[in-house]
Amino acid sequence: MKIILISIAVATLLFLNSCNECPICEQENQCKVREATITIFNPRLEKINDSTWVPVPGYSIHSFLFPEDDISSGTLPNETPYLLNDKIQLAEQIYNDGTQDLNTILLGNYPTNERMVGDILLIDADTANQTVVIRVSGEIYRLPNNYMLDDANLFCKQYIPDNQTEIGEGYALLSQYGKGFTYAANEPFSIYDFKVFDMAGNEVAATPPAAVVNNLLMLVSGKTINLTVRKGKVFLYRARNGRTFVFAIANISQSTTAPYKKRITILFTAL
């Protein structure tokens, strides 16, 4: 009986030692892949009865927030400034037109990267070309190898272990909001995004000076970064909560019933 017990103990010890020396074995124990679906951001309101504003049918003002632990699959918080507005103030500057002080306000369709409540906001989705435009509030780096499958199990057991070197090297390449990458660009603004008000808060028909416009654009430059990426792209990401994740754009689709919302599905795992 003692011989049998000793044999079992030795075998167990050998197994544990072999697992400790095997990164893939550790990954199988620790890797927990989650899925999240994010619909396209649409804060537009429409007027009814000449006085009441209501959300359009495709209204959606949530983003995706990565979880703080491995129990949760993340949350979809609302970008609260858009609850009653389809545009929000991004920057302002007061100038004098020679007769009075006027306040120029730059309005945006999306929150700046730094003011986002969540980590990922879906700005646009092209289901035909399988490309999306997203905005992130954390640090991000696109890994060199794609993952084209919608299979959480293989993402965990195959992609993550096979790309450990690339993931490790990616930490030094993380960029705030994706600045500097070829697939990143500042949101374009037009003169219609600038509104002028007097000091009583009344909108006035005035065109702000070019210097004021340029200064407001400079204030938000680098804070309205959009990333245009394709299905299958995989990213290393340091979230708002400080945790690091690997996530893949697993699916780009559109609902088959009205209001036909476009959406993406991501696979992600914490590191």
Coordinates of N, CA, C and O in Angstrom, one line a residue, residues 107-169:
L107 N -17.9 71.4 -31.8 CA -18.8 70.3 -31.4 C -18.3 69.0 -32.1 O -17.9 69.0 -33.2
G108 N -18.5 67.9 -31.4 CA -18.1 66.6 -31.9 C -19.2 65.6 -31.9 O -20.1 65.6 -31.1
N109 N -19.1 64.7 -32.9 CA -20.0 63.5 -32.9 C -19.6 62.4 -32.0 O -20.5 61.5 -31.7
Y110 N -18.4 62.4 -31.5 CA -17.9 61.4 -30.7 C -17.1 62.0 -29.5 O -16.5 63.1 -29.7
P111 N -17.0 61.3 -28.4 CA -16.2 61.8 -27.3 C -14.7 61.7 -27.7 O -14.3 60.8 -28.5
T112 N -13.9 62.6 -27.2 CA -12.4 62.5 -27.4 C -11.9 61.2 -26.8 O -12.6 60.7 -25.8
N113 N -10.8 60.7 -27.2 CA -10.2 59.5 -26.7 C -10.1 59.5 -25.1 O -10.5 58.6 -24.4
E114 N -9.6 60.7 -24.6 CA -9.4 60.8 -23.2 C -10.6 60.9 -22.4 O -10.7 60.6 -21.2
R115 N -11.8 61.3 -23.0 CA -13.0 61.5 -22.3 C -14.0 60.3 -22.4 O -15.1 60.3 -21.9
M116 N -13.6 59.3 -23.2 CA -14.4 58.1 -23.3 C -14.7 57.5 -22.0 O -13.8 57.4 -21.1
V117 N -15.9 57.0 -21.8 CA -16.2 56.2 -20.6 C -15.7 54.8 -20.7 O -15.2 54.2 -19.8
G118 N -15.8 54.2 -21.9 CA -15.3 52.8 -22.2 C -14.0 52.8 -22.8 O -13.2 53.8 -22.9
D119 N -13.6 51.6 -23.3 CA -12.3 51.4 -23.9 C -12.4 51.4 -25.4 O -11.5 51.8 -26.1
I120 N -13.5 50.8 -26.0 CA -13.6 50.8 -27.5 C -15.0 51.3 -27.9 O -16.0 50.9 -27.3
L121 N -14.9 52.2 -28.9 CA -16.2 52.8 -29.4 C -16.2 52.5 -30.9 O -15.2 52.7 -31.6
L122 N -17.3 52.0 -31.4 CA -17.4 51.6 -32.8 C -18.0 52.8 -33.6 O -19.1 53.2 -33.4
I123 N -17.2 53.4 -34.5 CA -17.6 54.6 -35.2 C -18.3 54.2 -36.5 O -19.3 54.8 -36.9
D124 N -17.7 53.2 -37.2 CA -18.2 52.8 -38.5 C -17.9 51.4 -38.8 O -16.9 50.9 -38.2
A125 N -18.8 50.7 -39.6 CA -18.5 49.3 -39.9 C -19.0 49.1 -41.4 O -20.1 49.5 -41.8
D126 N -18.1 48.6 -42.2 CA -18.3 48.4 -43.6 C -18.4 46.8 -43.7 O -17.4 46.2 -43.8
T127 N -19.6 46.3 -43.8 CA -19.8 44.9 -43.9 C -19.4 44.3 -45.2 O -19.0 43.1 -45.3
A128 N -19.4 45.1 -46.3 CA -19.0 44.6 -47.6 C -17.5 44.4 -47.7 O -17.1 43.4 -48.2
N129 N -16.8 45.4 -47.2 CA -15.3 45.3 -47.2 C -14.7 44.8 -46.0 O -13.5 44.6 -45.9
Q130 N -15.6 44.5 -45.0 CA -15.1 43.9 -43.7 C -14.0 44.8 -43.0 O -13.0 44.3 -42.6
T131 N -14.3 46.1 -43.0 CA -13.5 47.0 -42.3 C -14.3 47.8 -41.3 O -15.5 47.9 -41.4
V132 N -13.6 48.3 -40.2 CA -14.3 49.0 -39.2 C -13.4 50.2 -38.8 O -12.2 50.2 -39.0
V133 N -14.1 51.2 -38.2 CA -13.4 52.4 -37.6 C -13.7 52.4 -36.2 O -14.9 52.4 -35.8
I134 N -12.7 52.3 -35.3 CA -12.9 52.3 -33.9 C -12.1 53.4 -33.2 O -11.2 54.0 -33.8
R135 N -12.5 53.7 -32.0 CA -11.8 54.7 -31.2 C -11.5 54.0 -29.9 O -12.4 53.4 -29.3
V136 N -10.3 54.2 -29.3 CA -10.0 53.6 -28.1 C -9.5 54.6 -27.1 O -9.0 55.7 -27.5
S137 N -9.6 54.3 -25.8 CA -9.1 55.3 -24.8 C -7.9 54.8 -24.1 O -7.4 55.5 -23.2
G138 N -7.3 53.7 -24.4 CA -6.1 53.2 -23.8 C -4.9 53.1 -24.8 O -4.9 53.8 -25.8
E139 N -4.0 52.3 -24.5 CA -2.8 52.1 -25.3 C -2.9 50.9 -26.2 O -3.4 49.8 -25.7
I140 N -2.5 50.9 -27.4 CA -2.8 49.8 -28.3 C -1.6 49.6 -29.3 O -0.9 50.5 -29.6
Y141 N -1.5 48.4 -29.7 CA -0.5 48.0 -30.8 C -1.1 46.8 -31.6 O -1.6 45.9 -31.0
R142 N -1.0 46.9 -32.9 CA -1.6 45.9 -33.7 C -0.5 44.8 -33.9 O 0.6 45.1 -34.4
L143 N -0.8 43.6 -33.5 CA 0.1 42.5 -33.6 C 0.3 42.1 -35.1 O -0.6 42.2 -35.9
P144 N 1.5 41.6 -35.5 CA 1.7 41.3 -36.9 C 0.9 40.2 -37.5 O 0.7 40.2 -38.7
N145 N 0.5 39.2 -36.7 CA -0.2 38.1 -37.3 C -1.7 38.2 -37.0 O -2.2 38.5 -35.9
N146 N -2.5 37.8 -38.1 CA -3.9 37.9 -38.0 C -4.5 36.7 -37.4 O -3.9 35.6 -37.4
Y147 N -5.8 36.8 -37.0 CA -6.6 35.6 -36.6 C -7.9 35.7 -37.3 O -8.8 36.5 -37.0
M148 N -8.2 34.8 -38.3 CA -9.3 35.0 -39.2 C -10.5 34.1 -38.8 O -11.5 34.1 -39.4
L149 N -10.4 33.3 -37.7 CA -11.4 32.4 -37.3 C -12.3 33.0 -36.2 O -11.8 33.9 -35.4
D150 N -13.5 32.6 -36.1 CA -14.4 33.0 -35.1 C -14.5 31.8 -34.1 O -15.6 31.3 -33.8
D151 N -13.4 31.5 -33.5 CA -13.3 30.3 -32.6 C -12.5 30.7 -31.4 O -11.3 30.8 -31.4
A152 N -13.2 30.9 -30.3 CA -12.6 31.3 -29.0 C -11.6 30.3 -28.5 O -10.5 30.6 -28.0
N153 N -11.9 29.0 -28.7 CA -11.0 27.9 -28.2 C -9.7 27.9 -28.9 O -8.6 27.9 -28.2
L154 N -9.7 28.1 -30.2 CA -8.4 28.1 -30.9 C -7.6 29.4 -30.7 O -6.4 29.4 -30.7
F155 N -8.4 30.5 -30.5 CA -7.7 31.7 -30.2 C -6.9 31.6 -28.9 O -5.8 32.1 -28.8
C156 N -7.5 30.9 -28.0 CA -6.8 30.7 -26.7 C -5.7 29.7 -26.8 O -4.6 29.9 -26.3
K157 N -5.9 28.6 -27.4 CA -5.0 27.4 -27.3 C -4.0 27.5 -28.5 O -3.0 26.8 -28.4
Q158 N -4.3 28.2 -29.5 CA -3.4 28.2 -30.7 C -2.7 29.6 -30.9 O -1.5 29.7 -30.9
Y159 N -3.6 30.6 -31.1 CA -3.0 31.9 -31.5 C -2.2 32.5 -30.3 O -1.0 33.0 -30.6
I160 N -2.7 32.5 -29.1 CA -1.9 33.1 -28.0 C -0.6 32.4 -27.8 O 0.5 33.1 -27.7
P161 N -0.5 31.1 -27.7 CA 0.8 30.5 -27.5 C 1.7 30.7 -28.7 O 2.9 30.9 -28.5
D162 N 1.2 30.6 -29.9 CA 2.0 30.7 -31.1 C 2.6 32.1 -31.3 O 3.5 32.3 -32.1
N163 N 2.0 33.1 -30.6 CA 2.4 34.5 -30.8 C 3.0 35.1 -29.5 O 2.9 36.4 -29.3
Q164 N 3.5 34.3 -28.6 CA 4.1 34.8 -27.4 C 5.2 35.8 -27.6 O 5.3 36.8 -26.9
T165 N 6.1 35.5 -28.6 CA 7.2 36.4 -28.9 C 6.7 37.8 -29.3 O 7.1 38.8 -28.8
E166 N 5.7 37.8 -30.3 CA 5.2 39.0 -30.8 C 4.4 39.8 -29.7 O 4.5 41.0 -29.7
I167 N 3.7 39.1 -28.9 CA 3.0 39.8 -27.8 C 4.0 40.4 -26.8 O 3.8 41.6 -26.4
G168 N 5.1 39.7 -26.5 CA 6.1 40.2 -25.5 C 6.7 41.5 -26.1 O 7.0 42.4 -25.4
E169 N 7.1 41.4 -27.4 CA 7.7 42.6 -28.0 C 6.7 43.8 -28.2 O 7.2 44.9 -28.2

